[in-house]
Tab-separated table of C-alpha atoms in Angstrom:
chain	number	residue	atom	x	y	z
P	1187	UNK	CA	-30.916	3.601	-13.847
P	1188	UNK	CA	-28.477	0.718	-13.431
P	1189	UNK	CA	-30.068	-0.251	-10.112
P	1190	UNK	CA	-33.493	-0.174	-11.760
P	1191	UNK	CA	-32.189	-2.324	-14.619
P	1192	UNK	CA	-30.629	-4.929	-12.339
P	1193	UNK	CA	-33.690	-5.059	-10.078
P	1194	UNK	CA	-35.922	-5.628	-13.103
P	1195	UNK	CA	-33.814	-8.653	-14.035
P	1196	UNK	CA	-33.391	-9.923	-10.476
P	1197	UNK	CA	-35.416	-13.099	-10.933
P	1198	UNK	CA	-33.597	-13.881	-14.187
P	1199	UNK	CA	-30.200	-13.505	-12.535
P	1200	UNK	CA	-31.249	-15.671	-9.591
P	1201	UNK	CA	-32.656	-18.402	-11.834
P	1202	UNK	CA	-30.014	-18.480	-14.572
P	1203	UNK	CA	-27.039	-18.166	-12.211
P	1204	UNK	CA	-28.313	-20.410	-9.436
P	1205	UNK	CA	-25.591	-22.982	-10.132
P	1206	UNK	CA	-21.881	-22.410	-9.815
P	1207	UNK	CA	-21.178	-23.814	-13.279
P	1208	UNK	CA	-23.317	-21.087	-14.846
P	1209	UNK	CA	-21.579	-18.435	-12.768
P	1210	UNK	CA	-18.211	-19.744	-13.985
P	1211	UNK	CA	-19.341	-19.137	-17.564
P	1212	UNK	CA	-20.317	-15.568	-16.714
P	1213	UNK	CA	-17.025	-15.089	-14.876
P	1214	UNK	CA	-15.149	-15.910	-18.076
P	1215	UNK	CA	-16.412	-12.556	-19.374
P	1216	UNK	CA	-14.954	-10.133	-16.782
P	1217	UNK	CA	-16.851	-7.106	-18.039
P	1218	UNK	CA	-20.246	-8.829	-17.980
P	1219	UNK	CA	-19.534	-10.452	-14.611
P	1220	UNK	CA	-18.568	-7.185	-12.987
P	1221	UNK	CA	-21.538	-5.335	-14.468
P	1222	UNK	CA	-24.077	-7.878	-13.233
P	1223	UNK	CA	-22.589	-8.877	-9.889
P	1224	UNK	CA	-21.525	-5.406	-8.778
P	1225	UNK	CA	-24.856	-3.797	-9.621
P	1226	UNK	CA	-26.932	-6.692	-8.301
P	1227	UNK	CA	-25.258	-7.558	-5.006
P	1228	UNK	CA	-28.102	-9.754	-3.805
P	1229	UNK	CA	-28.357	-10.205	-0.041
P	1230	UNK	CA	-31.248	-12.648	-0.388
P	1231	UNK	CA	-28.968	-15.198	-2.085
P	1232	UNK	CA	-25.707	-14.277	-0.355
P	1233	UNK	CA	-25.842	-17.499	1.697
P	1234	UNK	CA	-26.875	-19.845	-1.130
P	1235	UNK	CA	-27.543	-19.393	-4.822
P	1236	UNK	CA	-26.718	-16.570	-7.209
P	1237	UNK	CA	-24.735	-14.222	-4.935
P	1238	UNK	CA	-23.006	-16.986	-2.993
P	1239	UNK	CA	-21.835	-18.405	-6.321
P	1240	UNK	CA	-20.661	-14.981	-7.468
P	1241	UNK	CA	-18.561	-14.525	-4.335
P	1242	UNK	CA	-17.056	-18.002	-4.666
P	1243	UNK	CA	-15.893	-17.481	-8.245
P	1244	UNK	CA	-14.788	-13.929	-7.468
P	1245	UNK	CA	-12.123	-15.425	-5.200
P	1246	UNK	CA	-10.311	-16.650	-8.324
P	1247	UNK	CA	-9.634	-13.097	-9.470
P	1248	UNK	CA	-10.080	-10.412	-6.827
P	1249	UNK	CA	-10.276	-7.197	-8.831
P	1250	UNK	CA	-11.613	-5.031	-5.985
P	1251	UNK	CA	-10.375	-6.369	-2.616
P	1252	UNK	CA	-12.652	-4.187	-0.473
P	1253	UNK	CA	-15.657	-5.350	-2.472
P	1254	UNK	CA	-14.805	-9.050	-2.291
P	1255	UNK	CA	-13.679	-9.185	1.340
P	1256	UNK	CA	-16.481	-6.849	2.386
P	1257	UNK	CA	-19.012	-9.226	0.852
P	1258	UNK	CA	-17.387	-12.177	2.613
P	1259	UNK	CA	-17.663	-10.340	5.933
P	1260	UNK	CA	-21.354	-9.670	5.307
P	1261	UNK	CA	-21.962	-13.217	4.086
P	1262	UNK	CA	-20.438	-14.747	7.203
P	1263	UNK	CA	-22.250	-12.315	9.481
P	1264	UNK	CA	-25.657	-13.031	7.957
P	1265	UNK	CA	-25.107	-16.798	7.966
P	1266	UNK	CA	-24.074	-16.725	11.630
P	1267	UNK	CA	-20.640	-18.106	10.730
P	1268	UNK	CA	-18.834	-15.383	12.657
P	1269	UNK	CA	-15.664	-17.436	13.180
P	1270	UNK	CA	-14.969	-17.004	9.457
P	1271	UNK	CA	-15.270	-13.214	9.466
P	1272	UNK	CA	-11.853	-12.242	10.779
P	1273	UNK	CA	-9.578	-13.338	7.875
P	1274	UNK	CA	-11.633	-11.277	5.445
P	1275	UNK	CA	-11.972	-8.356	7.847
P	1276	UNK	CA	-8.194	-8.320	8.283
P	1277	UNK	CA	-7.656	-8.468	4.520
P	1278	UNK	CA	-10.023	-5.541	4.016
P	1279	UNK	CA	-8.361	-3.414	6.691
P	1280	UNK	CA	-4.888	-4.208	5.384
P	1281	UNK	CA	-5.902	-3.176	1.873
P	1282	UNK	CA	-7.668	-0.080	3.129
P	1283	UNK	CA	-9.637	2.441	1.102
P	1284	UNK	CA	-8.070	4.224	-1.851
P	1285	UNK	CA	-8.577	7.778	-3.010
P	1286	UNK	CA	-11.661	7.913	-5.182
P	1287	UNK	CA	-13.246	4.755	-3.745
P	1288	UNK	CA	-17.030	4.833	-3.762
P	1289	UNK	CA	-18.430	5.581	-0.263
P	1290	UNK	CA	-20.015	2.123	0.017
P	1291	UNK	CA	-16.561	0.555	-0.342
P	1292	UNK	CA	-15.159	2.887	2.308
P	1293	UNK	CA	-18.047	1.895	4.565
P	1294	UNK	CA	-17.085	-1.754	4.125
P	1295	UNK	CA	-13.575	-0.858	5.282
P	1296	UNK	CA	-14.982	0.625	8.489
P	1297	UNK	CA	-17.202	-2.427	8.932
P	1298	UNK	CA	-14.115	-4.628	8.652
P	1299	UNK	CA	-12.317	-2.539	11.281
P	1300	UNK	CA	-15.310	-2.917	13.575
P	1301	UNK	CA	-15.220	-6.704	13.281
P	1302	UNK	CA	-11.479	-7.018	13.838
P	1303	UNK	CA	-11.730	-5.085	17.103
P	1304	UNK	CA	-14.992	-6.713	18.196
P	1305	UNK	CA	-13.768	-10.250	17.598
P	1306	UNK	CA	-10.566	-9.532	19.530
P	1307	UNK	CA	-11.993	-7.565	22.448
P	1308	UNK	CA	-15.793	-7.639	22.313
P	1309	UNK	CA	-15.886	-3.844	22.486
P	1310	UNK	CA	-16.092	-0.739	20.331
P	1311	UNK	CA	-12.894	1.010	19.264
P	1312	UNK	CA	-13.291	4.762	20.042
P	1313	UNK	CA	-10.836	5.602	17.259
P	1314	UNK	CA	-13.330	4.111	14.819
P	1315	UNK	CA	-15.824	6.862	15.651
P	1316	UNK	CA	-13.263	9.597	15.096
P	1317	UNK	CA	-11.958	8.151	11.836
P	1318	UNK	CA	-15.470	7.534	10.551
P	1319	UNK	CA	-16.555	11.119	11.139
P	1320	UNK	CA	-13.325	12.403	9.598
P	1321	UNK	CA	-14.127	10.372	6.504
P	1322	UNK	CA	-17.656	11.770	6.419
P	1323	UNK	CA	-16.303	15.319	6.539
P	1324	UNK	CA	-14.550	14.719	3.238
P	1325	UNK	CA	-17.758	13.673	1.474
P	1326	UNK	CA	-20.600	15.588	-0.066
P	1327	UNK	CA	-23.497	15.213	2.443
P	1328	UNK	CA	-25.539	13.517	-0.294
P	1329	UNK	CA	-23.176	10.547	0.037
P	1330	UNK	CA	-23.122	10.236	3.825
P	1331	UNK	CA	-25.854	7.609	3.854
P	1332	UNK	CA	-23.814	5.553	1.373
P	1333	UNK	CA	-20.911	5.563	3.815
P	1334	UNK	CA	-23.141	4.189	6.552
P	1335	UNK	CA	-25.568	1.852	4.821
P	1336	UNK	CA	-23.438	-1.311	5.001
P	1337	UNK	CA	-21.815	-0.680	8.363
P	1338	UNK	CA	-24.092	1.184	10.772
P	1339	UNK	CA	-26.997	-1.310	10.806
P	1340	UNK	CA	-24.554	-4.103	11.672
P	1341	UNK	CA	-22.843	-2.082	14.402
P	1342	UNK	CA	-26.250	-1.170	15.781
P	1343	UNK	CA	-27.712	-4.682	15.835
P	1344	UNK	CA	-24.501	-5.914	17.482
P	1345	UNK	CA	-25.363	-3.752	20.471
P	1346	UNK	CA	-23.290	-0.617	19.940
P	1347	UNK	CA	-26.223	1.757	19.960
P	1348	UNK	CA	-24.407	4.549	21.820
P	1349	UNK	CA	-21.576	5.048	19.287
P	1350	UNK	CA	-24.012	4.599	16.390
P	1351	UNK	CA	-26.213	7.353	17.808
P	1352	UNK	CA	-23.125	9.492	18.412
P	1353	UNK	CA	-22.121	9.142	14.761
P	1354	UNK	CA	-25.552	9.592	13.259
P	1355	UNK	CA	-26.519	12.557	15.422
P	1356	UNK	CA	-23.181	14.314	15.101
P	1357	UNK	CA	-23.201	17.765	13.520
P	1358	UNK	CA	-20.399	16.472	11.282
P	1359	UNK	CA	-22.612	13.808	9.773
P	1360	UNK	CA	-25.595	14.588	7.582
P	1361	UNK	CA	-28.180	12.299	6.082
P	1362	UNK	CA	-30.047	13.200	2.951
P	1363	UNK	CA	-32.828	10.674	3.431
P	1364	UNK	CA	-34.197	11.002	-0.076
P	1365	UNK	CA	-37.460	9.466	-1.175
P	1366	UNK	CA	-36.607	8.559	-4.766
P	1367	UNK	CA	-36.926	4.891	-5.692
P	1368	UNK	CA	-33.218	4.275	-6.229
P	1369	UNK	CA	-32.184	5.944	-2.960
P	1370	UNK	CA	-34.925	4.506	-0.756
P	1371	UNK	CA	-32.946	1.418	0.259
P	1372	UNK	CA	-29.859	3.439	1.157
P	1373	UNK	CA	-31.940	5.915	3.145
P	1374	UNK	CA	-33.917	3.212	4.931
P	1375	UNK	CA	-30.782	1.304	5.902
P	1376	UNK	CA	-29.761	4.508	7.679
P	1377	UNK	CA	-33.180	4.735	9.298
P	1378	UNK	CA	-32.972	1.101	10.368
P	1379	UNK	CA	-29.577	1.669	11.982
P	1380	UNK	CA	-31.180	4.476	13.978
P	1381	UNK	CA	-34.273	2.377	14.718
P	1382	UNK	CA	-32.160	-0.473	16.067
P	1383	UNK	CA	-30.175	1.943	18.225
P	1384	UNK	CA	-33.205	3.844	19.542
P	1385	UNK	CA	-35.009	0.578	20.305
P	1386	UNK	CA	-32.083	-0.681	22.391
P	1387	UNK	CA	-31.980	2.661	24.213
P	1388	UNK	CA	-35.730	2.299	24.914
P	1389	UNK	CA	-36.464	5.521	23.016
P	1390	UNK	CA	-39.917	4.351	21.997
P	1391	UNK	CA	-41.244	7.536	20.383
P	1392	UNK	CA	-38.090	8.070	18.327
P	1393	UNK	CA	-38.321	4.467	17.179
P	1394	UNK	CA	-41.958	4.800	16.119
P	1395	UNK	CA	-41.226	8.029	14.263
P	1396	UNK	CA	-38.479	6.387	12.242
P	1397	UNK	CA	-40.534	3.281	11.545
P	1398	UNK	CA	-43.359	5.368	10.143
P	1399	UNK	CA	-40.927	6.867	7.610
P	1400	UNK	CA	-39.799	3.544	6.126
P	1401	UNK	CA	-40.555	3.303	2.413
P	1402	UNK	CA	-41.117	-0.436	2.232
P	1403	UNK	CA	-42.775	-0.319	-1.198
P	1404	UNK	CA	-39.513	1.041	-2.637
P	1405	UNK	CA	-37.249	-1.702	-1.279
P	1406	UNK	CA	-35.757	-3.366	-4.330
P	1407	UNK	CA	-35.153	-7.079	-4.502
P	1408	UNK	CA	-31.425	-7.248	-3.779
P	1409	UNK	CA	-31.904	-5.841	-0.272
P	1410	UNK	CA	-35.616	-6.346	0.427
P	1411	UNK	CA	-35.452	-9.439	2.649
P	1412	UNK	CA	-32.427	-8.061	4.507
P	1413	UNK	CA	-34.210	-4.785	5.270
P	1414	UNK	CA	-37.296	-6.680	6.390
P	1415	UNK	CA	-35.206	-8.849	8.716
P	1416	UNK	CA	-33.554	-5.779	10.262
P	1417	UNK	CA	-36.961	-4.195	10.757
P	1418	UNK	CA	-38.244	-7.313	12.509
P	1419	UNK	CA	-35.154	-7.301	14.738
P	1420	UNK	CA	-35.852	-3.695	15.721
P	1421	UNK	CA	-39.452	-4.625	16.529
P	1422	UNK	CA	-38.160	-7.393	18.798
P	1423	UNK	CA	-35.787	-5.004	20.568
P	1424	UNK	CA	-38.528	-2.497	21.276
P	1425	UNK	CA	-40.905	-5.225	22.439
P	1426	UNK	CA	-43.633	-4.979	19.802
P	1427	UNK	CA	-42.914	-7.907	17.475
P	1428	UNK	CA	-45.283	-8.488	14.585
P	1429	UNK	CA	-45.487	-11.220	11.983
P	1430	UNK	CA	-45.115	-8.744	9.103
P	1431	UNK	CA	-41.463	-9.582	8.396
P	1432	UNK	CA	-40.966	-12.731	10.475
P	1433	UNK	CA	-40.444	-14.920	7.394
P	1434	UNK	CA	-37.572	-12.741	6.163
P	1435	UNK	CA	-36.084	-12.686	9.667
P	1436	UNK	CA	-35.972	-16.485	9.648
P	1437	UNK	CA	-33.726	-16.439	6.553
P	1438	UNK	CA	-30.753	-14.820	8.310
P	1439	UNK	CA	-29.266	-16.866	11.192
P	1440	UNK	CA	-26.680	-14.168	11.892
P	1441	UNK	CA	-29.311	-11.515	12.542
P	1442	UNK	CA	-31.137	-13.943	14.832
P	1443	UNK	CA	-27.858	-14.640	16.638
P	1444	UNK	CA	-27.179	-10.937	17.160
P	1445	UNK	CA	-30.684	-10.355	18.512
P	1446	UNK	CA	-30.414	-13.333	20.865
P	1447	UNK	CA	-27.145	-11.968	22.272
P	1448	UNK	CA	-28.694	-8.555	22.911
P	1449	UNK	CA	-31.820	-9.970	24.553
P	1450	UNK	CA	-29.807	-12.313	26.795
P	1451	UNK	CA	-27.541	-9.449	27.880
P	1452	UNK	CA	-30.354	-6.933	28.345
């Protein structure tokens, strides 16, 4: 219900909070700020506008370190400013998850660990796979896709298709890919992580099967352009690019950068 509410007001939030001064006014009311900006974490404006402003003012009072630093990691990844990722990734890993943290927050912790190791060594840390699956074991299977939705698509598009497939096809990890409106984005981010991995492994039929299951009409505004850009990237990897989502793809330099690295190294 809260996701539906925030999506319904998406254009209002983007318009009325497009300037930092307006976001500062909202920030002066901590309860209102947290309600709006935590339930409408808008990837379309994470580089400029509403969400970028929210992250900037959030730095003045970091109530939830994994949320703030996790958003900074994502912001710098999507903008292609990867040199700025590490300080926030380190801060997120040093804080770590806490008992009772929502699975999305825990997923941002694992994403931060991925970046710290990748930026230092350019490789995948095998311990990350083990710790990730251990974390999944402690969750109700209905929440497994929430653990992966922020992290696995990024790991996959960065070229680590083998460990992503290992995680997602493990008997320890279950995905309840529900079709309800509010869960469609979470489920399709999981599908897109698999699509990106299968495409890079040249598993054409598996890729097509997953693509046919995408529920694009259910993608709500906060994530819509991001999902479309990931889908276009997967199409490029598998060698059947279309113009369907090319405009959204052009909005995210970091996704373009990741794809270029994979294609050059293929």
